[in-house]
CSV table of C-alpha atoms in Angstrom, one decimal:
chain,number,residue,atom,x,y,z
A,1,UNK,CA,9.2,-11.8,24.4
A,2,UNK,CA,9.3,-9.3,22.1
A,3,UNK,CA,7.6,-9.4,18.8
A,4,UNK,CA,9.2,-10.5,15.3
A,5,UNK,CA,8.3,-10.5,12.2
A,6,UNK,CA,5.4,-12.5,12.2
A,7,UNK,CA,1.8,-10.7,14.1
A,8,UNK,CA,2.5,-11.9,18.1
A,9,UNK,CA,0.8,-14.8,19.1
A,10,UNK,CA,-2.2,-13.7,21.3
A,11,UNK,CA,-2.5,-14.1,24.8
A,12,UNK,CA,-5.1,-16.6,26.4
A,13,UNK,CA,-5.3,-13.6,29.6
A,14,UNK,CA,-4.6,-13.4,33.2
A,15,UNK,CA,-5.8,-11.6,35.7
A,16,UNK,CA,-4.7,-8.4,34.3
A,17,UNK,CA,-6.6,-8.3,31.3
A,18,UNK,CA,-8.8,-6.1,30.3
A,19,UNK,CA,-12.3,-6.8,31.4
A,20,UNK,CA,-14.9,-8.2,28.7
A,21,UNK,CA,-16.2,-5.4,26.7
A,22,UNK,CA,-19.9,-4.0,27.1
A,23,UNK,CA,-21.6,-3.1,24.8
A,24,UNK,CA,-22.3,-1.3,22.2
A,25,UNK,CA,-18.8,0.1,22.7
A,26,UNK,CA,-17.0,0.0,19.1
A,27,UNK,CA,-14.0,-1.8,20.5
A,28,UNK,CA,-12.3,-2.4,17.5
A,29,UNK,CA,-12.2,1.5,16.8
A,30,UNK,CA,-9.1,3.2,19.2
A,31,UNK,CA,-9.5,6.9,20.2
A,32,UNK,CA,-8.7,9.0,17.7
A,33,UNK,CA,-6.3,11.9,17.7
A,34,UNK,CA,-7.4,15.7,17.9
A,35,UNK,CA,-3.9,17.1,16.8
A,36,UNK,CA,-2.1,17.9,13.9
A,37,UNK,CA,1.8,16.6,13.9
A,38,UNK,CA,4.5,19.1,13.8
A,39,UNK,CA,4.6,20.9,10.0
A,40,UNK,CA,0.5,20.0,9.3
A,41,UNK,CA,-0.2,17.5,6.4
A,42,UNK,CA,2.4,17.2,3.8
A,43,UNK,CA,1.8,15.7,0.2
A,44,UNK,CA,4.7,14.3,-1.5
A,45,UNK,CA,6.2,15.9,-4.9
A,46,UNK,CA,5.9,13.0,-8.1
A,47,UNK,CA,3.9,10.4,-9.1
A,48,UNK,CA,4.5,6.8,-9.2
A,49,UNK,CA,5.5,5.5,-12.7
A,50,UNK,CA,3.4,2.8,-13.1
A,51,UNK,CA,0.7,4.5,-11.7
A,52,UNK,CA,-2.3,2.7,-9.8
A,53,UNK,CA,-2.2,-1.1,-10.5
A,54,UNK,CA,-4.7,-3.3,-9.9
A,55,UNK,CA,-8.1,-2.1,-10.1
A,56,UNK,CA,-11.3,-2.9,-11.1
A,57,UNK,CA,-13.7,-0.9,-13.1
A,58,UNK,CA,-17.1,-1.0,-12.0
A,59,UNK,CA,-20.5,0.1,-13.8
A,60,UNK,CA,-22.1,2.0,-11.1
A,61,UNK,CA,-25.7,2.7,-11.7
A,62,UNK,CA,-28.4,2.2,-8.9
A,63,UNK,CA,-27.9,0.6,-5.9
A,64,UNK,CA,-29.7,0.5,-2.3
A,65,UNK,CA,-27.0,1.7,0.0
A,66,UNK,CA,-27.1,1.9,4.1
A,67,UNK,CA,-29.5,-0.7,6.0
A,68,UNK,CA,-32.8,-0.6,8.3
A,69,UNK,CA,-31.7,-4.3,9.3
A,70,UNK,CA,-32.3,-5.0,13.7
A,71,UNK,CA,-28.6,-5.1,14.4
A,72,UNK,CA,-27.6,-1.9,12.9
A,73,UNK,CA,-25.8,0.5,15.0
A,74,UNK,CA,-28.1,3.7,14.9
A,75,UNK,CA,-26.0,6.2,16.4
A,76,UNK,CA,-23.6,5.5,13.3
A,77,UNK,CA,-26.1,6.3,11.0
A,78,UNK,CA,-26.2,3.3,9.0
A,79,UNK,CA,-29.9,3.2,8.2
A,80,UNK,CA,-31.8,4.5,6.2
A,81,UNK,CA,-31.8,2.5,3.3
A,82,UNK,CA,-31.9,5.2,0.5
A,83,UNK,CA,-31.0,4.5,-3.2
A,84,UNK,CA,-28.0,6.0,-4.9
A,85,UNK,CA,-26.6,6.0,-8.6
A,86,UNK,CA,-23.2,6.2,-9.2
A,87,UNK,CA,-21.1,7.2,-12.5
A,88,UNK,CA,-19.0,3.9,-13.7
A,89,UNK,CA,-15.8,4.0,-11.4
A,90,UNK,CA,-12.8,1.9,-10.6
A,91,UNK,CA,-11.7,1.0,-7.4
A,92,UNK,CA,-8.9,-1.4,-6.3
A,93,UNK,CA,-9.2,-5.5,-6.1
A,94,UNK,CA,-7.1,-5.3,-2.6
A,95,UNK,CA,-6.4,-3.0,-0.1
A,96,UNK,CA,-2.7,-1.3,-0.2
A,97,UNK,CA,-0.4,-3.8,0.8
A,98,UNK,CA,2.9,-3.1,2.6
A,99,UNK,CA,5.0,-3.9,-0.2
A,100,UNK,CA,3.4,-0.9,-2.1
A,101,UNK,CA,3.0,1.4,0.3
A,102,UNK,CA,7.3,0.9,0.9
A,103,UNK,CA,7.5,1.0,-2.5
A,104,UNK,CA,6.0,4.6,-2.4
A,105,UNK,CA,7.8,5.7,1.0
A,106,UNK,CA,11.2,4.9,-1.0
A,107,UNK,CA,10.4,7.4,-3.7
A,108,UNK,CA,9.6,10.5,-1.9
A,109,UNK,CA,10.7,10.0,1.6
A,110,UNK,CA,7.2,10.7,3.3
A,111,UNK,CA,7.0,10.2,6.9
A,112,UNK,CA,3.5,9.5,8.2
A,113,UNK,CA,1.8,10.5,10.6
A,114,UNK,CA,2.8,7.5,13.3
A,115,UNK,CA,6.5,8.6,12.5
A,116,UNK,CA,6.0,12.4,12.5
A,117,UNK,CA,4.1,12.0,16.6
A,118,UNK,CA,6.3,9.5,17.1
A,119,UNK,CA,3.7,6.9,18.3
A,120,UNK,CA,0.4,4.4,17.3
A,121,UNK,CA,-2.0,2.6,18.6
A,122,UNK,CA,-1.7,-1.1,19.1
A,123,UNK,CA,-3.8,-4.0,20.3
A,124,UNK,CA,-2.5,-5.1,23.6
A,125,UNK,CA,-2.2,-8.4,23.1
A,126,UNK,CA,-0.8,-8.1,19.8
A,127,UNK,CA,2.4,-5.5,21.9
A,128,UNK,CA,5.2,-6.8,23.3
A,129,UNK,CA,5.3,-7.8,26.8
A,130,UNK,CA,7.4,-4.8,27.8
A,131,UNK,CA,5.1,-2.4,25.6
A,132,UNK,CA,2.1,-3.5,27.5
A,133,UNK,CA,3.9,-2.4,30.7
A,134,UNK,CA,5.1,1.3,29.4
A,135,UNK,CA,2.4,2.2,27.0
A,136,UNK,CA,-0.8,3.7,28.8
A,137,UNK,CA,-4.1,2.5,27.9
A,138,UNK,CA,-5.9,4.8,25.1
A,139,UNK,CA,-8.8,5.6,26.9
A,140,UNK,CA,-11.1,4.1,30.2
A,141,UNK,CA,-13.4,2.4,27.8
A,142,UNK,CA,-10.8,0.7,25.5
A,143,UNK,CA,-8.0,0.1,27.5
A,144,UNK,CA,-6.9,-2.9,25.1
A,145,UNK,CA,-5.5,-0.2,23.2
A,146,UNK,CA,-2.3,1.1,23.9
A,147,UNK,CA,-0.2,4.2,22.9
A,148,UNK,CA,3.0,2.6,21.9
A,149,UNK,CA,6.1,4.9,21.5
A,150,UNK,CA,7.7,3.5,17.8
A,151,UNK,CA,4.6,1.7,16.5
A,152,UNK,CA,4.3,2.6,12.7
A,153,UNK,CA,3.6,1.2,9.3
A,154,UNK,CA,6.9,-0.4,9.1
A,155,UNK,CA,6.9,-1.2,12.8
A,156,UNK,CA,3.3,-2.5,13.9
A,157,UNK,CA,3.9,-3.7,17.2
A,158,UNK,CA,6.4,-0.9,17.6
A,159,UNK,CA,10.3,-1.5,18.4
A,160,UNK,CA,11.7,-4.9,17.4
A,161,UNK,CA,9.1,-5.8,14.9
A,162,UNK,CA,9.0,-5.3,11.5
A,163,UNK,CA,6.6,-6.2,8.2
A,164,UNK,CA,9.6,-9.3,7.0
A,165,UNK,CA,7.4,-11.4,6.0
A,166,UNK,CA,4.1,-10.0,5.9
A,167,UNK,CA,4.9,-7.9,2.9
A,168,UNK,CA,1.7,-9.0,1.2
A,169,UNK,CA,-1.3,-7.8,3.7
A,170,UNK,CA,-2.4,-4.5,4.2
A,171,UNK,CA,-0.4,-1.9,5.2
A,172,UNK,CA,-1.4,-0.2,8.9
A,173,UNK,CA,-0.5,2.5,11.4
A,174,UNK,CA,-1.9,4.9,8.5
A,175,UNK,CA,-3.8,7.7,9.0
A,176,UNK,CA,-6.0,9.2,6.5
A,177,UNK,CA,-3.8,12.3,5.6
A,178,UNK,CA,-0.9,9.5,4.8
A,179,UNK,CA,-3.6,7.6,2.1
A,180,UNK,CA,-4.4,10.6,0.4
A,181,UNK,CA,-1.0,11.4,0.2
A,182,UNK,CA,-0.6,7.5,-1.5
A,183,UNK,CA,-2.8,8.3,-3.7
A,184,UNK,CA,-1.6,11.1,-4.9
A,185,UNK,CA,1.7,9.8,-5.8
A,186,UNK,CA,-0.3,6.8,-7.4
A,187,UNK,CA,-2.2,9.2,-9.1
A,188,UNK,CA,-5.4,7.5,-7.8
A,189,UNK,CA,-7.9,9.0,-5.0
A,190,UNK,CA,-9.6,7.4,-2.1
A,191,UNK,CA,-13.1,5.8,-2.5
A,192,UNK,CA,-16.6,7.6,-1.5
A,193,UNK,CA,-18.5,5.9,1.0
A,194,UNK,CA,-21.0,5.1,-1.5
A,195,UNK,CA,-18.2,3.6,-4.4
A,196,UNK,CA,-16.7,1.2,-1.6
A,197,UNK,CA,-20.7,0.4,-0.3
A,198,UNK,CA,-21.3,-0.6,-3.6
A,199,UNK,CA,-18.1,-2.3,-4.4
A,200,UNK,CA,-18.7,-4.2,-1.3
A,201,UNK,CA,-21.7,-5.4,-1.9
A,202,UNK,CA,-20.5,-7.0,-4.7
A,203,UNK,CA,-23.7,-7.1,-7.2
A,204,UNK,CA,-26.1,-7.7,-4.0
A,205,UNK,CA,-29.2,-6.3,-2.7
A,206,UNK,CA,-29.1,-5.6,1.1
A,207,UNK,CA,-26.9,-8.5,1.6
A,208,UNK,CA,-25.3,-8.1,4.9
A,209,UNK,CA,-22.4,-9.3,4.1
A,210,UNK,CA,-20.2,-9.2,0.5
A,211,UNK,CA,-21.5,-13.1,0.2
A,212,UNK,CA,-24.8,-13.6,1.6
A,213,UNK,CA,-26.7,-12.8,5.1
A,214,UNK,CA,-24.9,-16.1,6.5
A,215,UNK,CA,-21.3,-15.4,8.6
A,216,UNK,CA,-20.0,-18.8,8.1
A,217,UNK,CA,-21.8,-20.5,5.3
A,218,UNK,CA,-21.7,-24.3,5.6
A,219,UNK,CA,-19.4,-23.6,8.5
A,220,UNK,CA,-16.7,-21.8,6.5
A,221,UNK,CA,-14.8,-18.5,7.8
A,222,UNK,CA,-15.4,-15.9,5.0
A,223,UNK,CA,-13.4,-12.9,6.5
A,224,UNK,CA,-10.7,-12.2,9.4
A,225,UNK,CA,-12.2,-11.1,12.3
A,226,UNK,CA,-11.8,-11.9,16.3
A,227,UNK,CA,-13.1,-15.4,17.3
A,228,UNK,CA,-13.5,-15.8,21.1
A,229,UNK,CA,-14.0,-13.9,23.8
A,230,UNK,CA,-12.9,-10.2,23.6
A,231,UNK,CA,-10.6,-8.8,24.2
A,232,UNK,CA,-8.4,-11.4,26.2
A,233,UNK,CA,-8.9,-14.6,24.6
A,234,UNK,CA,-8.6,-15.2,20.4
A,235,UNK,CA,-9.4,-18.6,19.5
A,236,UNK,CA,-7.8,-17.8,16.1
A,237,UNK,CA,-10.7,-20.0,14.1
A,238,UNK,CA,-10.0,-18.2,11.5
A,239,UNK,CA,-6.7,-18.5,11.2
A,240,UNK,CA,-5.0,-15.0,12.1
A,241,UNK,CA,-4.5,-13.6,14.9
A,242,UNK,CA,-3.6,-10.1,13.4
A,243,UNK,CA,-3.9,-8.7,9.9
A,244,UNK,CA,-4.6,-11.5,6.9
A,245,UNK,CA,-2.4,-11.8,3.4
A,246,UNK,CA,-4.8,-9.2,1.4
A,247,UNK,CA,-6.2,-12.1,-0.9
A,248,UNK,CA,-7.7,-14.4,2.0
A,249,UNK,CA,-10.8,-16.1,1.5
A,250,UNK,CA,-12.9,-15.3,-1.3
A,251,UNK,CA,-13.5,-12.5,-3.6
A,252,UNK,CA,-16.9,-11.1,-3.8
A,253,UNK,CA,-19.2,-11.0,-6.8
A,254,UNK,CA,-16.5,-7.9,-8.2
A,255,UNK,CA,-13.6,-9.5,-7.5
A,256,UNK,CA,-12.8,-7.5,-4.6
A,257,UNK,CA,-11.2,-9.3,-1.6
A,258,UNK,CA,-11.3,-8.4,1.8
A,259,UNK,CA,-13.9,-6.2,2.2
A,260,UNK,CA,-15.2,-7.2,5.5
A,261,UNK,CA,-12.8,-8.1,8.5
A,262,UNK,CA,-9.2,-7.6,8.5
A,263,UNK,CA,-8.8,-3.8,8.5
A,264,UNK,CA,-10.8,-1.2,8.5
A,265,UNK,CA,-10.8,1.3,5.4
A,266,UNK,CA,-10.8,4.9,5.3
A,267,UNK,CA,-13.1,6.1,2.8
A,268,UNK,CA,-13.3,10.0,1.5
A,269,UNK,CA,-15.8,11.2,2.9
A,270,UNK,CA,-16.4,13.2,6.0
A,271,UNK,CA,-18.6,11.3,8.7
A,272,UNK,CA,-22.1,12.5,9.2
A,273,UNK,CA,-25.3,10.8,10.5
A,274,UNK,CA,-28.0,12.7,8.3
A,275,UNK,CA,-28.3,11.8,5.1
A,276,UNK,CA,-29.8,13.1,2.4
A,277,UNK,CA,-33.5,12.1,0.6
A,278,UNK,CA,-33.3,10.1,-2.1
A,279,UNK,CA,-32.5,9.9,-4.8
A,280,UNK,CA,-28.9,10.5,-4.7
A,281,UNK,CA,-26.3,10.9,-7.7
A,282,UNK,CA,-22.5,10.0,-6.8
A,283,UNK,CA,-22.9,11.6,-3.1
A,284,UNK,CA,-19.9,12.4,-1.4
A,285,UNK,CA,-20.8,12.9,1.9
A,286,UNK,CA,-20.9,16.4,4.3
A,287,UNK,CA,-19.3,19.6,3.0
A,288,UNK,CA,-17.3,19.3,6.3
A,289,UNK,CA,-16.6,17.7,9.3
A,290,UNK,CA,-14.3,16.1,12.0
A,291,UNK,CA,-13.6,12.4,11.1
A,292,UNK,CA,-13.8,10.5,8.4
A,293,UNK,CA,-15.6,7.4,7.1
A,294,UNK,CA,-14.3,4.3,7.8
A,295,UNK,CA,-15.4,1.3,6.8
A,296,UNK,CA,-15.5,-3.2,6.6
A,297,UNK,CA,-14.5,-3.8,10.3
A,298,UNK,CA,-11.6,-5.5,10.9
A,299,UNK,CA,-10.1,-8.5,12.7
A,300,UNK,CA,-11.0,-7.1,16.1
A,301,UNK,CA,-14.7,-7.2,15.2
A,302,UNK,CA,-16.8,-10.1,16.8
A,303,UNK,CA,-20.6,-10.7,16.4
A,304,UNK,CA,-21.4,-10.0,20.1
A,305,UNK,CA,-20.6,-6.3,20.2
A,306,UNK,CA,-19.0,-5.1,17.5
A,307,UNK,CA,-20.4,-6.3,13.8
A,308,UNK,CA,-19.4,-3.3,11.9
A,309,UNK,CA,-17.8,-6.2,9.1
A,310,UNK,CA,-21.6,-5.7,7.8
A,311,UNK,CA,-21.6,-4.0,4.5
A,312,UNK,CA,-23.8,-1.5,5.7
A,313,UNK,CA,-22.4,-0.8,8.6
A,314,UNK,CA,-20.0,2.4,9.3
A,315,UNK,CA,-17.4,4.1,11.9
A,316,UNK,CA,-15.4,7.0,12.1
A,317,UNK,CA,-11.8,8.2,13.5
A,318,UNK,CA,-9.7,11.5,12.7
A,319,UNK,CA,-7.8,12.4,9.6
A,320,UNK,CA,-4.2,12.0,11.4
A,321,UNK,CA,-5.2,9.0,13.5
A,322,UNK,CA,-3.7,5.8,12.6
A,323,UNK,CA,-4.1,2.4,14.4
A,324,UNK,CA,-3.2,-1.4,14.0
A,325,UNK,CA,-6.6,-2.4,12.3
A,326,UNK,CA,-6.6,0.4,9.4
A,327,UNK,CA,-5.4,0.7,6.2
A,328,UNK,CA,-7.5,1.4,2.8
A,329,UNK,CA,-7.6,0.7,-0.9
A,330,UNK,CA,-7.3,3.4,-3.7
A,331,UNK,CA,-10.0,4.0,-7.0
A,332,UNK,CA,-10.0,6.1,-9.6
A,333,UNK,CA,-13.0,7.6,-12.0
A,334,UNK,CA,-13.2,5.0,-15.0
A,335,UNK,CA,-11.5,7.3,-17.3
A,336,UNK,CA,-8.6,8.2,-15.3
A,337,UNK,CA,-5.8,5.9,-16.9
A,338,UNK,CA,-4.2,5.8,-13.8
């Protein structure tokens, strides 16, 4: 059956499926790409009249970002804890949904970079059956993820589906050239590392998650992520088996939603496993590099091998890769009137 306009309902897995995932393979994170689509990065002429909408502002100061916490994923260089102080900033209460991200598409006409190769990464058991068949796997390692010819922000389990009536979660299938090139036209800018870190954490010390240390306090699901065994069977506990409406749940102590599960967020920086000694003042990452921060996890995630919804945890993928599980929210310095 081919999907509609509502996330596909997941599979429960036959003998076909890919085989339970080892770990610590970051299986919600696909390959990324290591080419540039035909005509390199373009940024879109204008700016949106209403500018950014939205957003918080936030007082900065110190905080204690990163974590030295057992489960963290050392190779991503998420420890160690170092203390940074930030300049007041503002940063958006949701991540872009697709309503605004069509919004900006109809005024300039971009094409991102899903459209411009043509093709996207999507979770197999979110594709249609006949995508499953023709798409090849990613990669060895991740073969739940598939190359699907079509799959884009307006099309995210390629051909035959559409965003209808999910017009309020996050947009996806964009890469982190086609966010900067959002917020340009919303005359906004991506968040550091550090901004979102500390926007995450929502007022609180080493938490490791925007509400506590406790997943499911008193039993109750707090984010979107995968519930089950991955990557065949979703028990959908939650309540989605794809992206979630951007305000699910609760708000953390800012009043930002979202900011663990459901997608993964590019931030500005470059990705880079040395940081830095303390103290720190409004870091913003490596000079240079070849991916880029992403962070929060996303509905893919599961306790068992893949808890990067932590707030101090961290991932990476290339600027022009896009997936099903990415997206990202805008900010702004605190005087931009944007």
């Amino acid at each position: 059956m081919a999907p509609n306009n509502s996330p596909a309902t997941p599979a429960t897995g036959t003998g076909a499926d890919p085989a339970p995932v080892p770990a610590p393979v970051s299986a919600c994170c696909s390959p990324g790409r290591r080419t540039t689509p035909e005509g390199g990065v373009r940024v879109p002429r204008g700016r949106a009249r209403g500018g950014a909408t939205g957003l918080v502002t936030l007082p900065g100061g110190a905080f204690r970002m990163g974590t030295d916490h057992a489960d963290r994923f050392e190779s991503d260089g998420e420890g160690p804890v170092r203390e940074v102080r930030l300049s007041p900033f503002r940063i958006a209460a949701t991540t872009v949904t697709n309503t605004q991200f069509a919004r900006f598409v109809k005024e300039t006409a971009y094409l991102t970079d899903a459209e411009r190769f043509g093709w996207s990464y999507v979770f197999h058991l979110l594709a249609s059956p006949a995508a499953r068949r023709a798409a090849p796997p990613a990669a060895d390692r991740t073969p739940w993820w598939l190359a699907v010819d079509g799959a884009c922000w307006r099309a995210p389990e390629g051909p035959g589906s559409t965003v209808g009536d999910r017009q309020n979660h996050p947009v996806v299938h964009v890469s982190h050239n086609d966010a900067l090139a959002f917020c340009a036209w919303a005359g906004a800018r991506l968040p550091t590392e550090a901004e979102w870190e500390y926007a995450a954490r929502g007022g609180l010390d080493q938490a490791r998650y925007p509400w506590g240390d406790e997943l499911t306090p008193r039993g109750a699901h707090r984010c979107n992520i995968w519930q089950g065994a991955f990557p065949h069977h979703n028990t959908l506990a939650d309540g989605y088996p794809g992206t979630a409406p951007v305000k699910s749940y609760r708000p953390n102590g800012f009043g930002l939603w979202n900011v663990a599960g459901n997608v993964w967020e590019w931030c500005a920086d470059w990705f880079g496993v040395d940081h830095p000694a303390a103290p720190l003042t409004d870091p913003a990452g490596p000079p240079e590099g070849t991916d880029r921060v992403i962070k929060g996890g996303s509905y893919l995630c599961h306790d068992s091998y893949c808890n990067r919804y932590r707030v101090g945890a961290r991932s990476r993928n290339t600027p022009d890769s896009s997936t099903g599980n990415t997206g990202f929210r805008v900010a702004a310095d605190a005087s931009n009137g944007a």
